[in-house]
């Protein structure tokens, strides 16, 4: 019960407050990771694997210690879970960024929108016009709904505090070193692959919840199964395809990231996103986030060990028979 309540309280805090404005734990983790990278960087997969393993492993271990210290203190466990949940979620801040981009595009302030896009993704916006900026925003909101809300909630529901902060550590490292650039192609390989692994199930849950909350499950399922594989990312594909189907849009195309050009295929059968679709996407992301919070609470309430519970009940029954 403490885990489920903590998740709901932390989700509510994110919806009401967004990210902490100062002393954000994730930013602090990023600074530590940056300093460690400066010390241990080498252009090899081995060095990158050790780097990611130490940072994620230490973070998970800290979560395990926190859970053990609050094992018999439900109020403290609830509060600590709520704080961890609030710290790792980014759904409200993501929605605010989408609202800002929507406002800039509606005002036709293209230079400001190009500059603001960097708050959502690393795509080169220098030459992008209104429709391409809208597409970039829609795709980023879709993908980040999974990364910033659905995935941490699911890992929190399954594993509690270690799952929450361990997931965020892995996802943060992927954002820092998981690029296919000359510097990180080898060093960031482990971080990128591990992030793919921990998002494998959450991304598909996000796609399912997108269909459920949009009321278009059959259509979303069809487009998801047909188009997700066209995307180079095994996890962004299902999420973006499901959003495209739910919103009747066509996503994907050629994107530029620094010196890298990526073809993401075509996802969906609708029109290319326009300015008005940015706010529609934010509204859909909000509904998916609420559904994910409910799902995570259900996961947290599941019996922890069915085998152990059956053994305990059997022992109690045998004791009664002896009496």
Tab-separated table of N, CA and C in Angstrom, residues 168-321:
chain	number	residue	atom	x	y	z
A	168	UNK	N	15.545	6.213	-14.033
A	168	UNK	CA	15.907	7.571	-14.416
A	168	UNK	C	17.407	7.705	-14.641
A	169	UNK	N	18.214	6.999	-13.856
A	169	UNK	CA	19.659	7.030	-14.071
A	169	UNK	C	20.012	6.485	-15.447
A	170	UNK	N	19.411	5.351	-15.822
A	170	UNK	CA	19.689	4.746	-17.127
A	170	UNK	C	19.249	5.660	-18.262
A	171	UNK	N	18.080	6.252	-18.134
A	171	UNK	CA	17.555	7.125	-19.182
A	171	UNK	C	18.366	8.410	-19.309
A	172	UNK	N	18.828	8.930	-18.175
A	172	UNK	CA	19.654	10.140	-18.198
A	172	UNK	C	20.994	9.878	-18.870
A	173	UNK	N	21.596	8.738	-18.586
A	173	UNK	CA	22.871	8.401	-19.220
A	173	UNK	C	22.699	8.245	-20.727
A	174	UNK	N	21.597	7.659	-21.155
A	174	UNK	CA	21.347	7.531	-22.591
A	174	UNK	C	21.268	8.914	-23.238
A	175	UNK	N	20.600	9.864	-22.553
A	175	UNK	CA	20.497	11.223	-23.086
A	175	UNK	C	21.849	11.921	-23.117
A	176	UNK	N	22.758	11.533	-22.218
A	176	UNK	CA	24.065	12.194	-22.142
A	176	UNK	C	25.086	11.592	-23.098
A	177	UNK	N	25.139	10.266	-23.174
A	177	UNK	CA	26.216	9.626	-23.946
A	177	UNK	C	25.711	8.607	-24.965
A	178	UNK	N	24.402	8.465	-25.106
A	178	UNK	CA	23.871	7.417	-25.971
A	178	UNK	C	23.752	7.779	-27.438
A	179	UNK	N	24.454	8.800	-27.875
A	179	UNK	CA	24.372	9.241	-29.270
A	179	UNK	C	25.342	8.465	-30.162
A	180	UNK	N	25.009	8.391	-31.446
A	180	UNK	CA	25.888	7.730	-32.415
A	180	UNK	C	26.855	8.737	-33.018
A	181	UNK	N	27.452	9.537	-32.181
A	181	UNK	CA	28.442	10.501	-32.642
A	181	UNK	C	29.823	9.860	-32.576
A	182	UNK	N	30.806	10.543	-33.134
A	182	UNK	CA	32.168	9.998	-33.123
A	182	UNK	C	32.654	9.760	-31.692
A	183	UNK	N	32.319	10.661	-30.778
A	183	UNK	CA	32.796	10.527	-29.394
A	183	UNK	C	32.109	9.384	-28.655
A	184	UNK	N	30.811	9.194	-28.904
A	184	UNK	CA	30.040	8.279	-28.066
A	184	UNK	C	29.632	6.971	-28.747
A	185	UNK	N	30.039	6.777	-29.985
A	185	UNK	CA	29.619	5.572	-30.698
A	185	UNK	C	29.997	4.307	-29.930
A	186	UNK	N	31.178	4.298	-29.332
A	186	UNK	CA	31.612	3.152	-28.525
A	186	UNK	C	31.357	3.365	-27.040
A	187	UNK	N	31.774	4.518	-26.521
A	187	UNK	CA	31.652	4.774	-25.084
A	187	UNK	C	30.185	4.768	-24.641
A	188	UNK	N	29.279	5.242	-25.481
A	188	UNK	CA	27.868	5.306	-25.108
A	188	UNK	C	27.061	4.094	-25.501
A	189	UNK	N	27.716	3.081	-26.072
A	189	UNK	CA	26.996	1.902	-26.565
A	189	UNK	C	26.219	1.214	-25.450
A	190	UNK	N	26.841	0.961	-24.315
A	190	UNK	CA	26.180	0.236	-23.229
A	190	UNK	C	25.009	1.030	-22.671
A	191	UNK	N	25.192	2.335	-22.487
A	191	UNK	CA	24.103	3.167	-21.968
A	191	UNK	C	22.906	3.144	-22.904
A	192	UNK	N	23.169	3.218	-24.218
A	192	UNK	CA	22.081	3.215	-25.196
A	192	UNK	C	21.356	1.874	-25.220
A	193	UNK	N	22.129	0.771	-25.195
A	193	UNK	CA	21.506	-0.550	-25.235
A	193	UNK	C	20.717	-0.834	-23.958
A	194	UNK	N	21.243	-0.406	-22.809
A	194	UNK	CA	20.532	-0.644	-21.558
A	194	UNK	C	19.245	0.168	-21.523
A	195	UNK	N	19.289	1.393	-22.032
A	195	UNK	CA	18.075	2.204	-22.096
A	195	UNK	C	17.042	1.542	-23.007
A	196	UNK	N	17.478	0.973	-24.120
A	196	UNK	CA	16.558	0.229	-24.989
A	196	UNK	C	15.905	-0.914	-24.212
A	197	UNK	N	16.697	-1.608	-23.414
A	197	UNK	CA	16.192	-2.772	-22.675
A	197	UNK	C	15.148	-2.369	-21.635
A	198	UNK	N	15.453	-1.346	-20.826
A	198	UNK	CA	14.524	-0.991	-19.746
A	198	UNK	C	13.270	-0.297	-20.277
A	199	UNK	N	13.290	0.147	-21.529
A	199	UNK	CA	12.105	0.769	-22.120
A	199	UNK	C	11.307	-0.181	-22.997
A	200	UNK	N	11.778	-1.404	-23.139
A	200	UNK	CA	11.143	-2.339	-24.062
A	200	UNK	C	9.673	-2.568	-23.724
A	201	UNK	N	9.377	-2.904	-22.483
A	201	UNK	CA	7.989	-3.129	-22.063
A	201	UNK	C	7.233	-1.816	-21.865
A	202	UNK	N	7.803	-0.816	-21.167
A	202	UNK	CA	7.060	0.437	-20.967
A	202	UNK	C	6.614	1.110	-22.263
A	203	UNK	N	7.442	1.068	-23.302
A	203	UNK	CA	7.057	1.709	-24.560
A	203	UNK	C	5.809	1.062	-25.145
A	204	UNK	N	5.709	-0.242	-25.015
A	204	UNK	CA	4.543	-0.947	-25.543
A	204	UNK	C	3.312	-0.752	-24.657
A	205	UNK	N	3.549	-0.608	-23.361
A	205	UNK	CA	2.438	-0.240	-22.481
A	205	UNK	C	1.938	1.158	-22.839
A	206	UNK	N	2.863	2.070	-23.111
A	206	UNK	CA	2.481	3.428	-23.518
A	206	UNK	C	1.661	3.393	-24.799
A	207	UNK	N	2.078	2.586	-25.766
A	207	UNK	CA	1.332	2.476	-27.015
A	207	UNK	C	-0.070	1.931	-26.760
A	208	UNK	N	-0.174	0.921	-25.894
A	208	UNK	CA	-1.476	0.350	-25.557
A	208	UNK	C	-2.366	1.383	-24.872
A	209	UNK	N	-1.798	2.111	-23.903
A	209	UNK	CA	-2.575	3.128	-23.190
A	209	UNK	C	-2.994	4.258	-24.121
A	210	UNK	N	-2.187	4.540	-25.138
A	210	UNK	CA	-2.560	5.557	-26.131
A	210	UNK	C	-3.823	5.135	-26.870
A	211	UNK	N	-3.856	3.879	-27.272
A	211	UNK	CA	-5.060	3.376	-27.926
A	211	UNK	C	-6.254	3.383	-26.998
A	212	UNK	N	-6.024	2.986	-25.747
A	212	UNK	CA	-7.109	2.913	-24.773
A	212	UNK	C	-7.691	4.288	-24.474
A	213	UNK	N	-6.830	5.256	-24.195
A	213	UNK	CA	-7.309	6.588	-23.797
A	213	UNK	C	-7.834	7.410	-24.970
A	214	UNK	N	-7.443	7.045	-26.183
A	214	UNK	CA	-7.969	7.757	-27.357
A	214	UNK	C	-9.295	7.186	-27.817
A	215	UNK	N	-9.663	6.012	-27.305
A	215	UNK	CA	-10.894	5.359	-27.739
A	215	UNK	C	-10.811	4.765	-29.124
A	216	UNK	N	-9.572	4.556	-29.621
A	216	UNK	CA	-9.392	4.045	-30.989
A	216	UNK	C	-8.448	2.836	-30.978
A	217	UNK	N	-8.689	1.925	-30.060
A	217	UNK	CA	-7.757	0.834	-29.831
A	217	UNK	C	-7.491	0.015	-31.093
A	218	UNK	N	-8.515	-0.350	-31.829
A	218	UNK	CA	-8.327	-1.194	-33.006
A	218	UNK	C	-7.470	-0.488	-34.056
A	219	UNK	N	-7.755	0.789	-34.297
A	219	UNK	CA	-7.000	1.541	-35.290
A	219	UNK	C	-5.554	1.745	-34.836
A	220	UNK	N	-5.383	2.093	-33.576
A	220	UNK	CA	-4.027	2.280	-33.044
A	220	UNK	C	-3.237	0.989	-33.139
A	221	UNK	N	-3.855	-0.131	-32.789
A	221	UNK	CA	-3.170	-1.424	-32.846
A	221	UNK	C	-2.726	-1.724	-34.282
A	222	UNK	N	-3.592	-1.453	-35.241
A	222	UNK	CA	-3.267	-1.750	-36.641
A	222	UNK	C	-2.074	-0.932	-37.116
A	223	UNK	N	-2.089	0.366	-36.843
A	223	UNK	CA	-0.989	1.220	-37.290
A	223	UNK	C	0.287	0.903	-36.519
A	224	UNK	N	0.173	0.656	-35.247
A	224	UNK	CA	1.321	0.280	-34.421
A	224	UNK	C	2.008	-0.956	-34.993
A	225	UNK	N	1.230	-2.009	-35.266
A	225	UNK	CA	1.812	-3.243	-35.776
A	225	UNK	C	2.373	-3.074	-37.189
A	226	UNK	N	1.756	-2.222	-37.965
A	226	UNK	CA	2.189	-2.036	-39.351
A	226	UNK	C	3.418	-1.157	-39.480
A	227	UNK	N	3.488	-0.067	-38.688
A	227	UNK	CA	4.478	0.979	-38.947
A	227	UNK	C	5.607	1.087	-37.932
A	228	UNK	N	5.443	0.541	-36.741
A	228	UNK	CA	6.451	0.755	-35.698
A	228	UNK	C	7.838	0.311	-36.124
A	229	UNK	N	7.916	-0.776	-36.869
A	229	UNK	CA	9.211	-1.315	-37.291
A	229	UNK	C	9.961	-0.433	-38.270
A	230	UNK	N	9.296	0.556	-38.852
A	230	UNK	CA	9.983	1.461	-39.777
A	230	UNK	C	10.899	2.441	-39.046
A	231	UNK	N	10.603	2.666	-37.766
A	231	UNK	CA	11.385	3.609	-36.971
A	231	UNK	C	12.690	2.952	-36.542
A	232	UNK	N	13.814	3.668	-36.568
A	232	UNK	CA	15.090	3.059	-36.176
A	232	UNK	C	15.179	2.698	-34.701
A	233	UNK	N	14.336	3.292	-33.867
A	233	UNK	CA	14.343	2.968	-32.442
A	233	UNK	C	13.306	1.887	-32.156
A	234	UNK	N	13.689	0.811	-31.439
A	234	UNK	CA	12.725	-0.255	-31.151
A	234	UNK	C	11.626	0.183	-30.199
A	235	UNK	N	11.819	1.280	-29.472
A	235	UNK	CA	10.839	1.714	-28.491
A	235	UNK	C	10.096	2.989	-28.910
A	236	UNK	N	10.786	3.917	-29.558
A	236	UNK	CA	10.093	5.109	-30.044
A	236	UNK	C	9.103	4.741	-31.153
A	237	UNK	N	9.398	3.701	-31.921
A	237	UNK	CA	8.525	3.292	-33.018
A	237	UNK	C	7.099	3.004	-32.583
A	238	UNK	N	6.883	2.086	-31.618
A	238	UNK	CA	5.507	1.814	-31.174
A	238	UNK	C	4.799	3.042	-30.615
A	239	UNK	N	5.533	3.871	-29.854
A	239	UNK	CA	4.909	5.040	-29.227
A	239	UNK	C	4.502	6.066	-30.283
A	240	UNK	N	5.400	6.411	-31.184
A	240	UNK	CA	5.088	7.421	-32.199
A	240	UNK	C	4.027	6.914	-33.174
A	241	UNK	N	4.082	5.627	-33.517
A	241	UNK	CA	3.063	5.075	-34.414
A	241	UNK	C	1.688	5.121	-33.752
A	242	UNK	N	1.619	4.824	-32.449
A	242	UNK	CA	0.331	4.838	-31.753
A	242	UNK	C	-0.217	6.257	-31.634
A	243	UNK	N	0.652	7.238	-31.370
A	243	UNK	CA	0.206	8.628	-31.321
A	243	UNK	C	-0.268	9.081	-32.701
A	244	UNK	N	0.460	8.696	-33.733
A	244	UNK	CA	0.055	9.067	-35.092
A	244	UNK	C	-1.342	8.540	-35.395
A	245	UNK	N	-1.599	7.285	-35.020
A	245	UNK	CA	-2.902	6.687	-35.287
A	245	UNK	C	-3.996	7.349	-34.458
A	246	UNK	N	-3.710	7.576	-33.172
A	246	UNK	CA	-4.719	8.157	-32.282
A	246	UNK	C	-5.109	9.560	-32.708
A	247	UNK	N	-4.155	10.313	-33.280
A	247	UNK	CA	-4.393	11.704	-33.656
A	247	UNK	C	-4.691	11.883	-35.146
A	248	UNK	N	-4.744	10.773	-35.892
A	248	UNK	CA	-4.954	10.833	-37.344
A	248	UNK	C	-3.901	11.699	-38.023
A	249	UNK	N	-2.645	11.423	-37.704
A	249	UNK	CA	-1.522	12.166	-38.277
A	249	UNK	C	-0.580	11.217	-38.995
A	250	UNK	N	0.311	11.812	-39.770
A	250	UNK	CA	1.403	11.062	-40.396
A	250	UNK	C	2.710	11.631	-39.855
A	251	UNK	N	3.437	10.803	-39.132
A	251	UNK	CA	4.695	11.222	-38.538
A	251	UNK	C	5.858	10.564	-39.259
A	252	UNK	N	7.062	10.920	-38.854
A	252	UNK	CA	8.255	10.339	-39.460
A	252	UNK	C	8.785	11.192	-40.600
A	253	UNK	N	9.882	10.743	-41.166
A	253	UNK	CA	10.553	11.488	-42.224
A	253	UNK	C	12.031	11.574	-41.939
A	254	UNK	N	12.691	12.502	-42.582
A	254	UNK	CA	14.145	12.662	-42.428
A	254	UNK	C	14.428	13.755	-41.413
A	255	UNK	N	15.234	13.421	-40.403
A	255	UNK	CA	15.614	14.370	-39.359
A	255	UNK	C	17.124	14.518	-39.307
A	256	UNK	N	17.571	15.703	-38.930
A	256	UNK	CA	19.006	15.973	-38.825
A	256	UNK	C	19.377	16.222	-37.368
A	257	UNK	N	20.389	15.499	-36.889
A	257	UNK	CA	20.912	15.660	-35.536
A	257	UNK	C	22.413	15.924	-35.643
A	258	UNK	N	22.794	17.192	-35.619
A	258	UNK	CA	24.204	17.529	-35.792
A	258	UNK	C	24.675	17.082	-37.160
A	259	UNK	N	25.655	16.155	-37.174
A	259	UNK	CA	26.159	15.659	-38.457
A	259	UNK	C	25.516	14.335	-38.857
A	260	UNK	N	24.476	13.918	-38.120
A	260	UNK	CA	23.782	12.669	-38.411
A	260	UNK	C	22.429	12.958	-39.062
A	261	UNK	N	22.116	12.238	-40.154
A	261	UNK	CA	20.821	12.332	-40.814
A	261	UNK	C	20.123	10.986	-40.650
A	262	UNK	N	18.880	11.023	-40.145
A	262	UNK	CA	18.165	9.784	-39.814
A	262	UNK	C	16.831	9.741	-40.540
A	263	UNK	N	16.576	8.619	-41.212
A	263	UNK	CA	15.298	8.409	-41.890
A	263	UNK	C	14.413	7.569	-40.980
A	264	UNK	N	13.310	8.139	-40.524
A	264	UNK	CA	12.441	7.452	-39.575
A	264	UNK	C	11.245	6.774	-40.234
A	265	UNK	N	11.236	6.687	-41.557
A	265	UNK	CA	10.102	6.061	-42.207
A	265	UNK	C	8.839	6.896	-42.067
A	266	UNK	N	7.711	6.324	-42.436
A	266	UNK	CA	6.422	7.017	-42.352
A	266	UNK	C	5.516	6.245	-41.413
A	267	UNK	N	4.968	6.950	-40.420
A	267	UNK	CA	4.114	6.331	-39.413
A	267	UNK	C	2.735	6.959	-39.487
A	268	UNK	N	1.717	6.143	-39.745
A	268	UNK	CA	0.345	6.645	-39.788
A	268	UNK	C	-0.128	6.999	-41.177
A	269	UNK	N	-1.431	7.219	-41.299
A	269	UNK	CA	-2.063	7.468	-42.594
A	269	UNK	C	-2.639	8.869	-42.737
A	270	UNK	N	-2.572	9.695	-41.687
A	270	UNK	CA	-3.239	10.988	-41.715
A	270	UNK	C	-2.429	12.080	-42.375
A	271	UNK	N	-2.767	13.309	-42.029
A	271	UNK	CA	-2.070	14.470	-42.552
A	271	UNK	C	-0.806	14.724	-41.729
A	272	UNK	N	0.144	15.440	-42.306
A	272	UNK	CA	1.319	15.836	-41.539
A	272	UNK	C	0.882	16.827	-40.461
A	273	UNK	N	1.538	16.823	-39.312
A	273	UNK	CA	1.097	17.688	-38.215
A	273	UNK	C	1.126	19.160	-38.587
A	274	UNK	N	0.137	19.878	-38.079
A	274	UNK	CA	0.093	21.328	-38.215
A	274	UNK	C	0.155	21.973	-36.838
A	275	UNK	N	0.068	23.269	-36.825
A	275	UNK	CA	0.199	24.025	-35.575
A	275	UNK	C	-0.843	23.590	-34.551
A	276	UNK	N	-2.083	23.361	-34.978
A	276	UNK	CA	-3.156	23.023	-34.032
A	276	UNK	C	-2.982	21.647	-33.409
A	277	UNK	N	-2.141	20.812	-34.015
A	277	UNK	CA	-1.965	19.450	-33.510
A	277	UNK	C	-1.052	19.384	-32.291
A	278	UNK	N	-0.305	20.440	-32.021
A	278	UNK	CA	0.605	20.424	-30.875
A	278	UNK	C	-0.170	20.316	-29.572
A	279	UNK	N	-1.203	21.133	-29.421
A	279	UNK	CA	-2.003	21.094	-28.190
A	279	UNK	C	-2.803	19.796	-28.098
A	280	UNK	N	-3.264	19.272	-29.222
A	280	UNK	CA	-3.970	17.978	-29.223
A	280	UNK	C	-3.049	16.876	-28.711
A	281	UNK	N	-1.793	16.929	-29.120
A	281	UNK	CA	-0.822	15.927	-28.676
A	281	UNK	C	-0.573	16.029	-27.183
A	282	UNK	N	-0.452	17.252	-26.688
A	282	UNK	CA	-0.247	17.453	-25.249
A	282	UNK	C	-1.435	16.919	-24.449
A	283	UNK	N	-2.641	17.118	-24.952
A	283	UNK	CA	-3.826	16.621	-24.255
A	283	UNK	C	-3.852	15.093	-24.229
A	284	UNK	N	-3.468	14.461	-25.336
A	284	UNK	CA	-3.411	13.003	-25.375
A	284	UNK	C	-2.337	12.488	-24.417
A	285	UNK	N	-1.185	13.141	-24.409
A	285	UNK	CA	-0.111	12.740	-23.493
A	285	UNK	C	-0.570	12.817	-22.040
A	286	UNK	N	-1.358	13.814	-21.713
A	286	UNK	CA	-1.870	13.966	-20.344
A	286	UNK	C	-2.777	12.789	-19.985
A	287	UNK	N	-3.655	12.404	-20.895
A	287	UNK	CA	-4.556	11.273	-20.620
A	287	UNK	C	-3.767	9.979	-20.450
A	288	UNK	N	-2.762	9.791	-21.284
A	288	UNK	CA	-1.921	8.591	-21.169
A	288	UNK	C	-1.197	8.573	-19.821
A	289	UNK	N	-0.742	9.732	-19.372
A	289	UNK	CA	-0.031	9.816	-18.096
A	289	UNK	C	-0.922	9.414	-16.921
A	290	UNK	N	-2.161	9.880	-16.918
A	290	UNK	CA	-3.090	9.510	-15.850
A	290	UNK	C	-3.360	8.003	-15.871
A	291	UNK	N	-3.519	7.450	-17.054
A	291	UNK	CA	-3.747	6.003	-17.157
A	291	UNK	C	-2.527	5.229	-16.666
A	292	UNK	N	-1.343	5.732	-16.969
A	292	UNK	CA	-0.117	5.063	-16.520
A	292	UNK	C	0.012	5.096	-15.006
A	293	UNK	N	-0.386	6.214	-14.375
A	293	UNK	CA	-0.339	6.305	-12.915
A	293	UNK	C	-1.268	5.276	-12.287
A	294	UNK	N	-2.463	5.112	-12.840
A	294	UNK	CA	-3.398	4.121	-12.319
A	294	UNK	C	-2.845	2.711	-12.497
A	295	UNK	N	-2.256	2.448	-13.656
A	295	UNK	CA	-1.683	1.129	-13.926
A	295	UNK	C	-0.523	0.832	-12.976
A	296	UNK	N	0.323	1.827	-12.729
A	296	UNK	CA	1.460	1.633	-11.830
A	296	UNK	C	0.979	1.347	-10.411
A	297	UNK	N	-0.079	2.030	-9.972
A	297	UNK	CA	-0.617	1.777	-8.630
A	297	UNK	C	-1.147	0.353	-8.523
A	298	UNK	N	-1.780	-0.135	-9.574
A	298	UNK	CA	-2.265	-1.522	-9.580
A	298	UNK	C	-1.091	-2.490	-9.486
A	299	UNK	N	-0.026	-2.210	-10.236
A	299	UNK	CA	1.167	-3.055	-10.156
A	299	UNK	C	1.731	-3.067	-8.738
A	300	UNK	N	1.737	-1.905	-8.104
A	300	UNK	CA	2.297	-1.800	-6.756
A	300	UNK	C	1.472	-2.560	-5.729
A	301	UNK	N	0.187	-2.729	-5.995
A	301	UNK	CA	-0.696	-3.405	-5.046
A	301	UNK	C	-0.743	-4.913	-5.239
A	302	UNK	N	-0.076	-5.417	-6.251
A	302	UNK	CA	-0.120	-6.851	-6.502
A	302	UNK	C	0.540	-7.601	-5.342
A	303	UNK	N	0.149	-8.871	-5.109
A	303	UNK	CA	0.818	-9.672	-4.066
A	303	UNK	C	2.302	-9.785	-4.368
A	304	UNK	N	3.147	-9.537	-3.376
A	304	UNK	CA	4.588	-9.493	-3.596
A	304	UNK	C	5.182	-10.855	-3.908
A	305	UNK	N	4.683	-11.869	-3.247
A	305	UNK	CA	5.245	-13.204	-3.457
A	305	UNK	C	4.150	-14.233	-3.227
A	306	UNK	N	3.530	-14.665	-4.298
A	306	UNK	CA	2.416	-15.596	-4.174
A	306	UNK	C	2.845	-16.921	-3.537
A	307	UNK	N	4.028	-17.389	-3.898
A	307	UNK	CA	4.514	-18.643	-3.330
A	307	UNK	C	4.705	-18.551	-1.836
A	308	UNK	N	5.282	-17.426	-1.387
A	308	UNK	CA	5.501	-17.226	0.039
A	308	UNK	C	4.177	-17.123	0.774
A	309	UNK	N	3.201	-16.443	0.165
A	309	UNK	CA	1.889	-16.304	0.785
A	309	UNK	C	1.201	-17.659	0.899
A	310	UNK	N	1.299	-18.481	-0.145
A	310	UNK	CA	0.682	-19.810	-0.087
A	310	UNK	C	1.330	-20.654	1.000
A	311	UNK	N	2.657	-20.549	1.123
A	311	UNK	CA	3.367	-21.297	2.154
A	311	UNK	C	2.933	-20.860	3.548
A	312	UNK	N	2.760	-19.545	3.725
A	312	UNK	CA	2.341	-19.022	5.026
A	312	UNK	C	0.945	-19.524	5.385
A	313	UNK	N	0.032	-19.501	4.416
A	313	UNK	CA	-1.324	-19.975	4.671
A	313	UNK	C	-1.349	-21.460	4.964
A	314	UNK	N	-0.504	-22.237	4.259
A	314	UNK	CA	-0.436	-23.677	4.498
A	314	UNK	C	0.066	-23.963	5.908
A	315	UNK	N	1.079	-23.209	6.342
A	315	UNK	CA	1.612	-23.384	7.697
A	315	UNK	C	0.562	-23.067	8.743
A	316	UNK	N	-0.198	-21.992	8.530
A	316	UNK	CA	-1.258	-21.639	9.472
A	316	UNK	C	-2.326	-22.721	9.542
A	317	UNK	N	-2.665	-23.297	8.395
A	317	UNK	CA	-3.673	-24.356	8.366
A	317	UNK	C	-3.191	-25.592	9.112
A	318	UNK	N	-1.909	-25.953	8.911
A	318	UNK	CA	-1.349	-27.112	9.595
A	318	UNK	C	-1.305	-26.904	11.109
A	319	UNK	N	-0.997	-25.652	11.529
A	319	UNK	CA	-0.977	-25.346	12.962
A	319	UNK	C	-2.359	-25.505	13.587
A	320	UNK	N	-3.386	-25.053	12.837
A	320	UNK	CA	-4.748	-25.192	13.356
A	320	UNK	C	-5.151	-26.658	13.476
A	321	UNK	N	-4.743	-27.481	12.489
A	321	UNK	CA	-5.062	-28.894	12.518
A	321	UNK	C	-4.420	-29.606	13.693
